[in-house]
Amino acid sequence: MNTKMAGCLLAPSFWEQLADGTATPASVALLCIVAAAALAAVVMLILLLIPFRLTLHMGDGRVLKERHFGMQGVELHEPAPRDGYEFKGWFEDEALTKPVKKIFRMPMRGAVLYAGWEPKQEEALFEEAKAAVADTLAALPAADEKPNAAEGEELPPAPQDTAEEGSALPGQATPPVEEIPAEEEAPVREEIPAAENAAPEEPAEEEPAEDAQEEAAEGDEIEGALVTPVTGGKVFVQYRRSYTARLIQSEEKTKDLFNAIRSEMLSYIGVKERVSWNYLSFNVGRKQFAKLNANAKSLIVYFALDPAEVDAKYNFRDVSEKKRYSAVPVRYKITGSRSFQYALGLLEQTAAKFGLDFRRRDEKLDIPYEERDALIRRGLIKVYARRDTGETVTEQQLEQMIAEGAKVEKLSAFTVTDSVNVNEADVLINDATAKQLIALAETKDARVAPGRRTYVNLDTISANFAEGDTVDLASLKEKGLIDKKASACKILARGTLDKSLTVEATDFSLPAVKMIALTGGKVVRIRRDQG
């Protein structure tokens, strides 16, 4: 707008003409143009003062939301490193086909960007795993520390008593039971004659055959260690505790809850118990009545009830899809007195379903704490060991190494569960332990022709495979989950895994290894031979 036009609009005669209707069309048009320009300027100023949302998908399940003013240049920083991946930049689309520059100009609206990650070569990851375990454990406690009630941290001198799997707990001829006494009364401890509490000679008809010591189940506690022999090299060790070992090393509160629920179970006439590696089974004749598992601070009970008929107030979990618990699909966790009372309600419903009468048995099982080495000697803790070269180490060889002065360093322990998501897995198992799991993983040699590498996410696998399945390249192709021309596949972590699976692949991300291990699955690493 020039000076002459501005003067025209500011002149008193213009507004008088506009008021009495004698203004020329040109003057009115000029006024409209000026008003529109002023409105546009105000709107633009307001938009520049309003921050817009920038949503950043980090690629590991996390989403960050920031606020920036429109038309402003935003410097995009590289996310925190992820084990097993290399950052490739930021992209406008989820398919990662439209990269953006490091200085991103914020549009006059919200924007969404995606972090691009590329899996590292599996050979480099495996070598990194072996080196990183030793490098990152220097600050961990020394091996000569005494174990606490929840975890054993060293191999201490052990008593010489022995017992077979499935036998009575220590200090007892046979497993006795007890009801929790009133708070003001002292606990009563006594033994039951062997004939009175003997387990049935015939196994329950529905008892699954896969209850093997080698297979991890929910509640199974797995502890790792790194052994450095005096002759050099590294030995990766894994200690797997049986149900009985977990109970022996649990807290006193947990043992009291165990005695109470076990007493209630055996007070129903006709209920007998049988100890296996993974749990304590309660049977009525040849039918499963309940199963009981123990952790350091809680008990898990599985009842032979129809999940559809159980009130939601019990906050139970339906595990009917798991073969191991198909006959006892109502899973309930006991952590204290309140949850114990709810468990009694579920027990009463189960007994009513079986038509059982009740006769109180006031007995208690004494369960003294034992150290890890004693439990290993009794066969209640299994030891799996492998050198950094891949060679298997026997228990006898490991004992000899320790006797010769090998250094033992503790790794973190974890407990197998029935379902875990990627964020939970990252908290429950640290990266050093995940790298140890890769180093300990079974390996298979496979001759494959050079071809395309691909990947698949664990939530996709979980949705397309059943409990106990083996996932390999052929089955993934058969289900249409990967390119049929692919010659190698990497397993990535995403979403939730709620099945125990054996997964065979050329490569795994560390979060994927954590999820597979936490659900009791097995990692099998395929070594490609292109010769």
Coordinates of C-alpha atoms in Angstrom, one line a residue:
M1 CA 0.0 0.0 0.0
N2 CA 1.6 3.4 -1.1
T3 CA 1.4 6.7 0.8
K4 CA -1.4 8.1 -1.5
M5 CA -3.6 5.0 -0.8
A6 CA -3.0 5.3 3.0
G7 CA -3.8 9.0 2.9
C8 CA -7.0 8.2 1.1
L9 CA -8.2 5.8 3.8
L10 CA -7.2 8.1 6.6
A11 CA -8.9 11.2 5.2
P12 CA -12.1 12.2 7.1
S13 CA -14.0 12.7 3.8
F14 CA -13.5 9.0 3.0
W15 CA -15.2 7.8 6.1
E16 CA -18.0 10.4 5.7
Q17 CA -18.7 9.2 2.2
L18 CA -18.6 5.6 3.4
A19 CA -21.2 6.5 6.1
D20 CA -23.6 8.3 3.8
G21 CA -23.2 5.7 1.0
T22 CA -21.6 8.0 -1.5
A23 CA -18.2 6.3 -1.4
T24 CA -16.9 5.1 -4.8
P25 CA -16.6 1.3 -5.5
A26 CA -12.8 1.6 -5.8
S27 CA -12.6 3.0 -2.3
V28 CA -14.8 0.2 -0.8
A29 CA -12.6 -2.4 -2.6
L30 CA -9.5 -0.8 -1.3
L31 CA -10.9 -1.0 2.3
C32 CA -11.8 -4.7 1.9
I33 CA -8.2 -5.5 0.7
V34 CA -6.7 -3.7 3.6
A35 CA -9.0 -5.5 6.1
A36 CA -8.2 -8.9 4.6
A37 CA -4.4 -8.2 4.7
A38 CA -4.7 -7.1 8.3
L39 CA -6.7 -10.3 9.3
A40 CA -4.2 -12.5 7.5
A41 CA -1.3 -10.8 9.4
V42 CA -3.0 -11.4 12.7
V43 CA -3.7 -15.0 11.9
M44 CA -0.1 -15.6 10.9
L45 CA 1.2 -14.0 14.0
I46 CA -1.1 -16.2 16.2
L47 CA 0.0 -19.4 14.3
L48 CA 3.6 -18.5 14.8
L49 CA 3.0 -18.1 18.6
I50 CA 1.2 -21.5 18.9
P51 CA 3.5 -24.6 19.5
F52 CA 2.7 -27.7 17.5
R53 CA 3.2 -31.3 18.6
L54 CA 6.1 -33.3 17.2
T55 CA 5.7 -37.0 17.9
L56 CA 8.9 -39.2 17.8
H57 CA 8.6 -43.0 17.5
M58 CA 11.9 -44.2 18.9
G59 CA 11.7 -47.7 17.3
D60 CA 11.8 -49.6 20.6
G61 CA 8.2 -49.2 21.7
R62 CA 8.8 -45.7 23.2
V63 CA 7.1 -42.6 21.9
L64 CA 8.3 -39.1 22.7
K65 CA 6.1 -36.0 22.3
E66 CA 7.6 -32.5 22.0
R67 CA 6.2 -29.0 21.3
H68 CA 7.8 -26.6 18.8
F69 CA 6.7 -23.4 17.1
G70 CA 5.6 -23.6 13.4
M71 CA 8.2 -22.8 10.7
Q72 CA 11.0 -23.2 13.3
G73 CA 14.0 -25.3 12.6
V74 CA 14.2 -28.3 15.0
E75 CA 17.5 -30.1 15.5
L76 CA 16.8 -33.9 15.6
H77 CA 19.2 -35.7 17.9
E78 CA 20.1 -39.4 17.6
P79 CA 18.3 -41.7 20.0
A80 CA 20.1 -43.7 22.7
P81 CA 22.0 -46.7 21.2
R82 CA 20.2 -50.0 21.0
D83 CA 22.0 -53.3 21.3
G84 CA 22.0 -55.2 18.1
Y85 CA 21.0 -52.2 15.9
E86 CA 22.5 -49.3 14.1
F87 CA 20.7 -45.9 13.8
K88 CA 20.0 -44.9 10.2
G89 CA 18.2 -41.5 10.7
W90 CA 14.7 -40.0 11.0
F91 CA 11.9 -40.7 8.5
E92 CA 8.5 -39.1 7.8
D93 CA 6.8 -42.5 7.2
E94 CA 6.7 -45.7 9.2
A95 CA 8.0 -47.7 6.2
L96 CA 11.2 -45.6 6.4
T97 CA 11.2 -44.5 2.8
K98 CA 11.2 -40.7 3.3
P99 CA 14.2 -39.5 5.2
V100 CA 14.4 -36.0 6.8
K101 CA 17.4 -33.8 7.4
K102 CA 19.0 -33.4 10.8
I103 CA 17.4 -29.8 11.0
F104 CA 13.7 -30.4 10.6
R105 CA 11.5 -27.4 9.7
M106 CA 8.4 -27.7 11.9
P107 CA 5.3 -27.4 9.7
M108 CA 2.2 -25.2 10.8
R109 CA 0.6 -28.4 12.1
G110 CA 1.6 -31.5 14.1
A111 CA 4.2 -33.8 12.7
V112 CA 5.2 -37.5 13.3
L113 CA 8.7 -38.9 12.7
Y114 CA 10.1 -42.4 12.9
A115 CA 13.6 -43.5 14.0
G116 CA 15.1 -45.9 11.5
W117 CA 17.2 -48.8 12.8
E118 CA 19.1 -51.5 10.9
P119 CA 20.0 -54.8 12.5
K120 CA 23.7 -55.4 13.0
Q121 CA 25.4 -58.4 11.4
E122 CA 24.9 -61.5 13.6
E123 CA 28.5 -62.4 13.5
A124 CA 29.6 -59.1 15.0
L125 CA 26.8 -59.3 17.6
F126 CA 27.9 -62.8 18.7
E127 CA 31.5 -61.8 19.1
E128 CA 30.5 -58.7 21.0
A129 CA 28.4 -60.8 23.3
K130 CA 31.3 -62.9 24.4
A131 CA 33.5 -60.0 25.0
A132 CA 30.9 -57.7 26.6
V133 CA 29.9 -60.2 29.3
A134 CA 33.4 -60.2 30.8
D135 CA 34.0 -56.5 30.3
T136 CA 30.7 -55.4 31.9
L137 CA 30.9 -57.6 35.0
A138 CA 34.0 -56.2 36.7
A139 CA 31.9 -54.2 39.1
L140 CA 29.7 -57.1 40.2
P141 CA 30.1 -58.7 43.6
A142 CA 32.8 -61.2 44.1
A143 CA 32.1 -64.9 44.1
D144 CA 32.9 -65.4 47.8
E145 CA 29.8 -63.7 49.1
K146 CA 27.3 -65.7 51.0
P147 CA 23.9 -66.3 49.3
N148 CA 20.8 -64.7 50.6
A149 CA 17.4 -66.4 51.0
A150 CA 16.3 -65.5 47.4
E151 CA 19.4 -66.1 45.4
G152 CA 22.7 -68.0 45.9
E153 CA 25.7 -65.9 44.8
E154 CA 28.5 -68.4 45.3
L155 CA 29.2 -72.1 45.4
P156 CA 29.7 -72.6 49.2
P157 CA 30.8 -75.9 50.9
A158 CA 27.8 -78.3 50.9
P159 CA 26.4 -80.9 53.2
Q160 CA 26.8 -84.5 52.0
D161 CA 23.1 -85.5 52.3
T162 CA 21.5 -86.6 49.0
A163 CA 18.0 -87.1 47.8
E164 CA 16.3 -87.9 44.5
E165 CA 14.0 -85.6 42.6
G166 CA 10.4 -85.8 43.8
S167 CA 11.5 -87.0 47.3
A168 CA 10.6 -85.3 50.6
L169 CA 11.9 -81.9 51.5
P170 CA 15.0 -81.8 53.8
G171 CA 14.7 -82.8 57.4
Q172 CA 11.5 -84.9 56.7
A173 CA 10.8 -88.5 56.1
T174 CA 7.9 -87.6 53.9
P175 CA 6.3 -84.2 53.1
P176 CA 4.0 -83.2 56.1
V177 CA 1.4 -80.4 56.1
E178 CA 0.1 -77.8 58.5
E179 CA -2.6 -75.2 58.9
I180 CA -1.5 -71.6 59.7
P181 CA -1.9 -71.1 63.5
A182 CA -3.7 -68.1 65.0
E183 CA -1.4 -65.1 65.4
E184 CA -1.1 -65.4 69.2
E185 CA -0.2 -69.1 69.0
A186 CA 3.3 -70.5 68.4
P187 CA 3.7 -72.5 65.2
V188 CA 3.4 -76.3 65.6
R189 CA 5.9 -78.4 63.7
E190 CA 5.5 -82.2 63.4
E191 CA 6.0 -85.0 61.0
I192 CA 3.5 -87.3 59.4
P193 CA 4.0 -91.0 59.2
A194 CA 5.1 -92.0 55.7
A195 CA 2.1 -94.2 54.9
E196 CA -0.4 -91.4 55.7
N197 CA 1.0 -88.9 53.2
A198 CA 2.4 -91.2 50.5
A199 CA 1.8 -90.0 46.9
P200 CA -0.3 -92.2 44.7
E201 CA 1.7 -94.8 42.8
E202 CA -0.1 -94.1 39.5
P203 CA 0.5 -90.7 37.9
A204 CA -2.5 -88.5 37.1
E205 CA -4.1 -89.3 33.8
E206 CA -3.8 -85.7 32.5
E207 CA -0.3 -85.0 33.8
P208 CA 1.6 -83.8 30.8
A209 CA 4.6 -85.8 29.7
E210 CA 6.8 -82.8 29.0
D211 CA 7.5 -82.0 32.6
A212 CA 11.2 -82.5 32.1
Q213 CA 14.0 -81.0 34.0
E214 CA 15.5 -79.5 30.8
E215 CA 12.4 -77.5 30.0
A216 CA 11.8 -74.1 31.7
A217 CA 8.3 -73.5 33.1
E218 CA 6.6 -70.5 34.7
G219 CA 8.2 -69.8 38.0
D220 CA 11.5 -71.4 37.0
E221 CA 14.3 -69.3 38.4
I222 CA 17.4 -69.1 36.3
E223 CA 20.7 -67.6 37.6
G224 CA 23.9 -67.0 35.6
A225 CA 27.5 -66.8 36.5
L226 CA 30.8 -66.2 34.6
V227 CA 33.7 -68.5 35.6
T228 CA 37.3 -67.6 34.7
P229 CA 39.5 -70.8 35.0
V230 CA 43.2 -70.4 36.1
T231 CA 44.1 -71.7 32.7
G232 CA 42.4 -68.8 30.9
G233 CA 39.3 -68.4 28.8
K234 CA 35.7 -68.0 30.0
V235 CA 32.9 -70.4 31.0
F236 CA 29.3 -69.2 30.9
V237 CA 27.2 -71.0 33.6
Q238 CA 23.5 -71.2 34.2
Y239 CA 21.9 -72.5 37.3
R240 CA 18.3 -73.7 37.0
R241 CA 16.3 -74.3 40.2
S242 CA 13.6 -76.9 40.6
Y243 CA 10.4 -76.2 42.4
T244 CA 11.8 -77.8 45.6
A245 CA 14.9 -75.7 45.5
R246 CA 12.9 -72.5 45.0
L247 CA 10.8 -73.4 48.0
I248 CA 13.8 -74.2 50.2
Q249 CA 15.4 -70.8 49.3
S250 CA 12.2 -68.7 49.5
E251 CA 11.3 -66.2 52.3
E252 CA 9.8 -67.4 55.6
K253 CA 6.6 -65.6 54.8
T254 CA 6.3 -67.6 51.5
K255 CA 7.0 -70.9 53.4
D256 CA 4.2 -70.1 55.8
L257 CA 1.7 -69.4 53.0
F258 CA 2.9 -72.6 51.3
N259 CA 2.2 -74.6 54.5
A260 CA -1.2 -73.0 54.8
I261 CA -2.4 -73.6 51.3
R262 CA -0.9 -77.1 51.2
S263 CA -2.7 -78.0 54.5
E264 CA -6.0 -76.7 53.1
M265 CA -5.5 -78.8 49.9
L266 CA -4.8 -82.0 51.8
S267 CA -7.7 -81.5 54.2
Y268 CA -10.0 -82.4 51.4
I269 CA -10.5 -86.1 51.5
G270 CA -9.1 -87.9 48.5
V271 CA -6.5 -85.3 47.5
K272 CA -3.0 -86.6 47.2
E273 CA 0.2 -84.8 46.2
R274 CA 3.1 -85.5 43.9
V275 CA 6.4 -83.5 43.6
S276 CA 7.9 -82.9 40.1
W277 CA 10.7 -80.7 38.9
N278 CA 8.6 -77.7 38.1
Y279 CA 5.7 -77.8 40.6
L280 CA 3.8 -79.7 43.3
S281 CA 0.7 -81.5 41.9
F282 CA -2.5 -82.3 43.8
N283 CA -4.6 -85.1 42.3
V284 CA -7.9 -86.8 43.0
G285 CA -7.5 -90.3 41.8
R286 CA -6.2 -89.9 38.2
K287 CA -7.4 -86.4 37.7
Q288 CA -5.5 -83.2 38.4
F289 CA -7.0 -81.1 41.2
A290 CA -4.5 -78.2 41.4
K291 CA -0.8 -77.3 40.9
L292 CA 1.4 -75.2 43.2
N293 CA 4.5 -73.3 42.3
A294 CA 6.8 -71.3 44.5
N295 CA 8.9 -68.2 44.0
A296 CA 11.0 -66.2 46.6
K297 CA 8.1 -63.9 47.6
S298 CA 4.9 -65.5 46.2
L299 CA 3.1 -68.7 45.4
I300 CA 1.2 -69.5 42.1
V301 CA -1.7 -71.9 42.3
Y302 CA -3.5 -73.5 39.3
F303 CA -7.0 -74.7 39.9
A304 CA -9.1 -77.2 37.9
L305 CA -11.8 -74.7 37.2
D306 CA -13.5 -73.4 34.0
P307 CA -12.2 -69.9 33.6
A308 CA -15.5 -68.8 32.1
E309 CA -17.3 -69.7 35.4
V310 CA -14.9 -67.9 37.7
D311 CA -15.8 -64.4 39.0
A312 CA -13.6 -61.7 37.6
K313 CA -13.1 -60.4 41.2
Y314 CA -10.4 -63.0 41.7
N315 CA -8.1 -61.3 39.2
F316 CA -7.0 -64.7 37.9
R317 CA -5.3 -65.5 34.6
D318 CA -6.6 -68.0 32.0
V319 CA -3.7 -70.3 30.9
S320 CA -5.9 -72.9 29.2
E321 CA -3.9 -72.5 26.0
K322 CA -0.8 -73.8 27.7
K323 CA -0.6 -77.6 27.4
R324 CA 1.2 -77.9 30.8
Y325 CA -1.8 -76.3 32.6
S326 CA -4.7 -77.2 30.3
A327 CA -6.3 -79.3 33.1
V328 CA -5.8 -76.6 35.7
P329 CA -6.3 -73.4 33.7
V330 CA -7.2 -70.9 36.4
R331 CA -3.9 -69.3 37.6
Y332 CA -3.9 -67.3 40.8
K333 CA -1.0 -65.6 42.6
I334 CA -0.7 -65.5 46.4
T335 CA 1.4 -62.8 47.9
G336 CA -0.1 -62.1 51.3
S337 CA -3.1 -62.8 53.6
R338 CA -5.7 -61.1 51.5
S339 CA -4.8 -63.0 48.3
F340 CA -4.6 -66.1 50.4
Q341 CA -8.3 -65.7 51.4
Y342 CA -9.2 -65.4 47.8
A343 CA -7.2 -68.5 47.0
L344 CA -9.3 -70.4 49.6
G345 CA -12.4 -69.3 47.8
L346 CA -11.1 -70.8 44.5
L347 CA -10.1 -73.9 46.4
E348 CA -13.6 -74.3 47.8
Q349 CA -15.1 -74.0 44.3
T350 CA -12.7 -76.6 43.0
A351 CA -13.5 -79.0 45.9
A352 CA -17.2 -78.5 45.2
K353 CA -16.7 -79.4 41.6
F354 CA -15.0 -82.7 42.6
G355 CA -17.6 -83.3 45.3
L356 CA -15.0 -83.6 48.1
D357 CA -15.6 -83.6 51.9
F358 CA -13.4 -81.6 54.2
R359 CA -11.5 -82.9 57.3
R360 CA -9.0 -80.6 58.9
R361 CA -5.3 -81.6 59.0
D362 CA -3.3 -79.5 61.4
E363 CA 0.2 -80.2 60.3
K364 CA 3.2 -78.2 59.2
L365 CA 6.2 -78.9 57.1
D366 CA 9.6 -77.6 58.3
I367 CA 11.6 -76.2 55.4
P368 CA 15.1 -75.1 56.5
Y369 CA 17.1 -72.9 54.1
E370 CA 19.9 -74.7 52.2
E371 CA 22.8 -73.2 50.2
R372 CA 23.1 -73.6 46.4
D373 CA 25.9 -76.2 46.5
A374 CA 24.0 -78.5 48.7
L375 CA 21.0 -78.3 46.3
I376 CA 23.2 -79.0 43.3
R377 CA 24.6 -82.1 44.9
R378 CA 21.0 -83.3 45.6
G379 CA 20.1 -82.7 42.0
L380 CA 17.6 -80.0 42.9
I381 CA 19.6 -77.4 40.9
K382 CA 20.8 -78.2 37.4
V383 CA 24.0 -76.7 36.1
Y384 CA 24.5 -75.8 32.4
A385 CA 27.9 -74.6 31.3
R386 CA 29.7 -73.8 28.1
R387 CA 33.1 -72.3 27.2
D388 CA 33.4 -69.1 25.2
T389 CA 34.6 -71.4 22.4
G390 CA 31.3 -73.2 22.4
E391 CA 32.5 -76.4 24.1
T392 CA 30.1 -77.9 26.7
V393 CA 31.5 -78.1 30.3
T394 CA 30.2 -80.9 32.6
E395 CA 29.3 -80.3 36.3
Q396 CA 32.4 -82.4 37.3
Q397 CA 34.7 -80.2 35.1
L398 CA 33.2 -77.1 36.5
E399 CA 33.7 -78.3 40.1
Q400 CA 37.3 -79.1 39.2
M401 CA 37.9 -75.6 37.8
I402 CA 36.5 -74.0 41.0
A403 CA 38.6 -76.3 43.2
E404 CA 41.7 -75.2 41.2
G405 CA 40.9 -71.6 42.1
A406 CA 38.7 -70.3 39.2
K407 CA 37.1 -66.9 39.7
V408 CA 33.3 -67.0 39.9
E409 CA 31.4 -63.8 39.1
K410 CA 27.6 -63.5 39.5
L411 CA 25.2 -62.5 36.7
S412 CA 21.6 -61.4 37.3
A413 CA 18.8 -63.9 37.9
F414 CA 15.4 -63.9 36.3
T415 CA 12.1 -65.8 36.8
V416 CA 10.2 -67.4 33.9
T417 CA 6.7 -66.1 33.4
D418 CA 3.7 -66.9 31.1
S419 CA 3.6 -63.5 29.3
V420 CA 5.9 -60.5 28.9
N421 CA 6.1 -57.4 26.7
V422 CA 9.2 -55.8 25.3
N423 CA 9.4 -53.0 28.0
E424 CA 9.0 -55.5 30.9
A425 CA 11.7 -57.7 29.4
D426 CA 14.1 -54.9 29.2
V427 CA 13.7 -54.2 32.9
L428 CA 13.7 -57.9 34.1
I429 CA 16.9 -59.0 32.3
N430 CA 19.9 -56.7 31.7
D431 CA 21.9 -56.7 28.5
A432 CA 24.9 -58.5 30.0
T433 CA 22.7 -61.5 31.0
A434 CA 21.0 -61.4 27.5
K435 CA 24.5 -61.6 25.9
Q436 CA 25.3 -64.6 28.1
L437 CA 22.1 -66.3 27.0
I438 CA 23.2 -65.8 23.4
A439 CA 26.7 -67.3 24.2
L440 CA 25.0 -70.3 26.0
A441 CA 22.4 -70.8 23.2
E442 CA 22.4 -74.1 21.3
T443 CA 23.8 -73.8 17.8
K444 CA 23.1 -75.5 14.5
D445 CA 25.1 -75.6 11.3
A446 CA 23.0 -75.1 8.2
R447 CA 24.3 -74.9 4.6
V448 CA 22.3 -72.1 2.8
A449 CA 22.8 -70.4 -0.5
P450 CA 23.5 -66.7 -0.5
G451 CA 20.2 -64.8 -0.5
R452 CA 18.1 -62.1 1.1
R453 CA 18.2 -61.5 4.8
T454 CA 14.9 -60.6 6.5
Y455 CA 13.4 -60.1 9.9
V456 CA 10.2 -60.8 11.9
N457 CA 8.8 -59.5 15.1
L458 CA 8.0 -61.6 18.2
D459 CA 4.4 -60.4 18.5
T460 CA 3.8 -61.6 14.9
I461 CA 5.3 -65.0 15.8
S462 CA 3.2 -65.1 19.0
A463 CA 0.0 -64.5 17.0
N464 CA 0.8 -67.3 14.5
F465 CA 2.3 -70.1 16.5
A466 CA 1.1 -72.2 19.4
E467 CA 2.6 -73.0 22.8
G468 CA 5.6 -75.3 22.5
D469 CA 6.0 -74.8 18.7
T470 CA 9.4 -74.7 17.0
V471 CA 9.8 -71.5 14.9
D472 CA 12.3 -71.7 12.1
L473 CA 12.9 -70.4 8.6
A474 CA 10.7 -73.0 6.9
S475 CA 7.7 -72.6 9.2
L476 CA 7.9 -68.8 8.9
K477 CA 7.8 -69.1 5.1
E478 CA 5.0 -71.7 5.3
K479 CA 2.8 -69.2 7.3
G480 CA 3.6 -66.4 4.9
L481 CA 5.3 -64.3 7.6
I482 CA 8.6 -63.7 5.7
D483 CA 9.8 -63.5 2.1
K484 CA 9.9 -67.0 0.6
K485 CA 13.2 -66.1 -1.1
A486 CA 14.9 -65.2 2.2
S487 CA 17.9 -67.4 3.3
A488 CA 18.3 -65.9 6.8
C489 CA 16.1 -64.3 9.3
K490 CA 16.7 -62.1 12.4
I491 CA 14.2 -62.1 15.3
L492 CA 13.2 -58.7 16.7
A493 CA 11.3 -57.7 19.8
R494 CA 8.0 -56.0 19.6
G495 CA 4.7 -56.1 21.5
T496 CA 3.9 -59.1 23.8
L497 CA 5.0 -62.7 23.8
D498 CA 2.7 -65.1 25.7
K499 CA 4.0 -68.5 24.5
S500 CA 7.0 -70.7 25.3
L501 CA 8.6 -71.3 21.9
T502 CA 11.8 -72.8 20.5
V503 CA 13.1 -70.2 18.0
E504 CA 15.8 -71.0 15.5
A505 CA 17.3 -68.1 13.6
T506 CA 20.6 -66.8 12.3
D507 CA 20.4 -63.7 14.5
F508 CA 18.4 -62.3 17.5
S509 CA 18.2 -58.8 18.9
L510 CA 19.0 -58.7 22.7
P511 CA 15.4 -57.6 23.6
A512 CA 14.1 -60.6 21.6
V513 CA 16.4 -63.0 23.5
K514 CA 15.1 -61.5 26.8
M515 CA 11.4 -62.1 25.8
I516 CA 12.0 -65.7 24.7
A517 CA 14.0 -66.6 27.8
L518 CA 11.4 -65.0 30.2
T519 CA 8.6 -67.0 28.7
G520 CA 10.5 -70.3 29.1
G521 CA 11.4 -70.6 25.4
K522 CA 14.7 -71.6 23.8
V523 CA 17.0 -69.7 21.6
V524 CA 18.8 -71.7 18.9
R525 CA 21.3 -69.9 16.8
I526 CA 21.8 -71.1 13.2
R527 CA 25.4 -70.8 11.9
R528 CA 25.3 -70.4 8.1
D529 CA 27.8 -72.5 6.1
Q530 CA 27.9 -71.2 2.5
G531 CA 30.6 -73.5 1.5

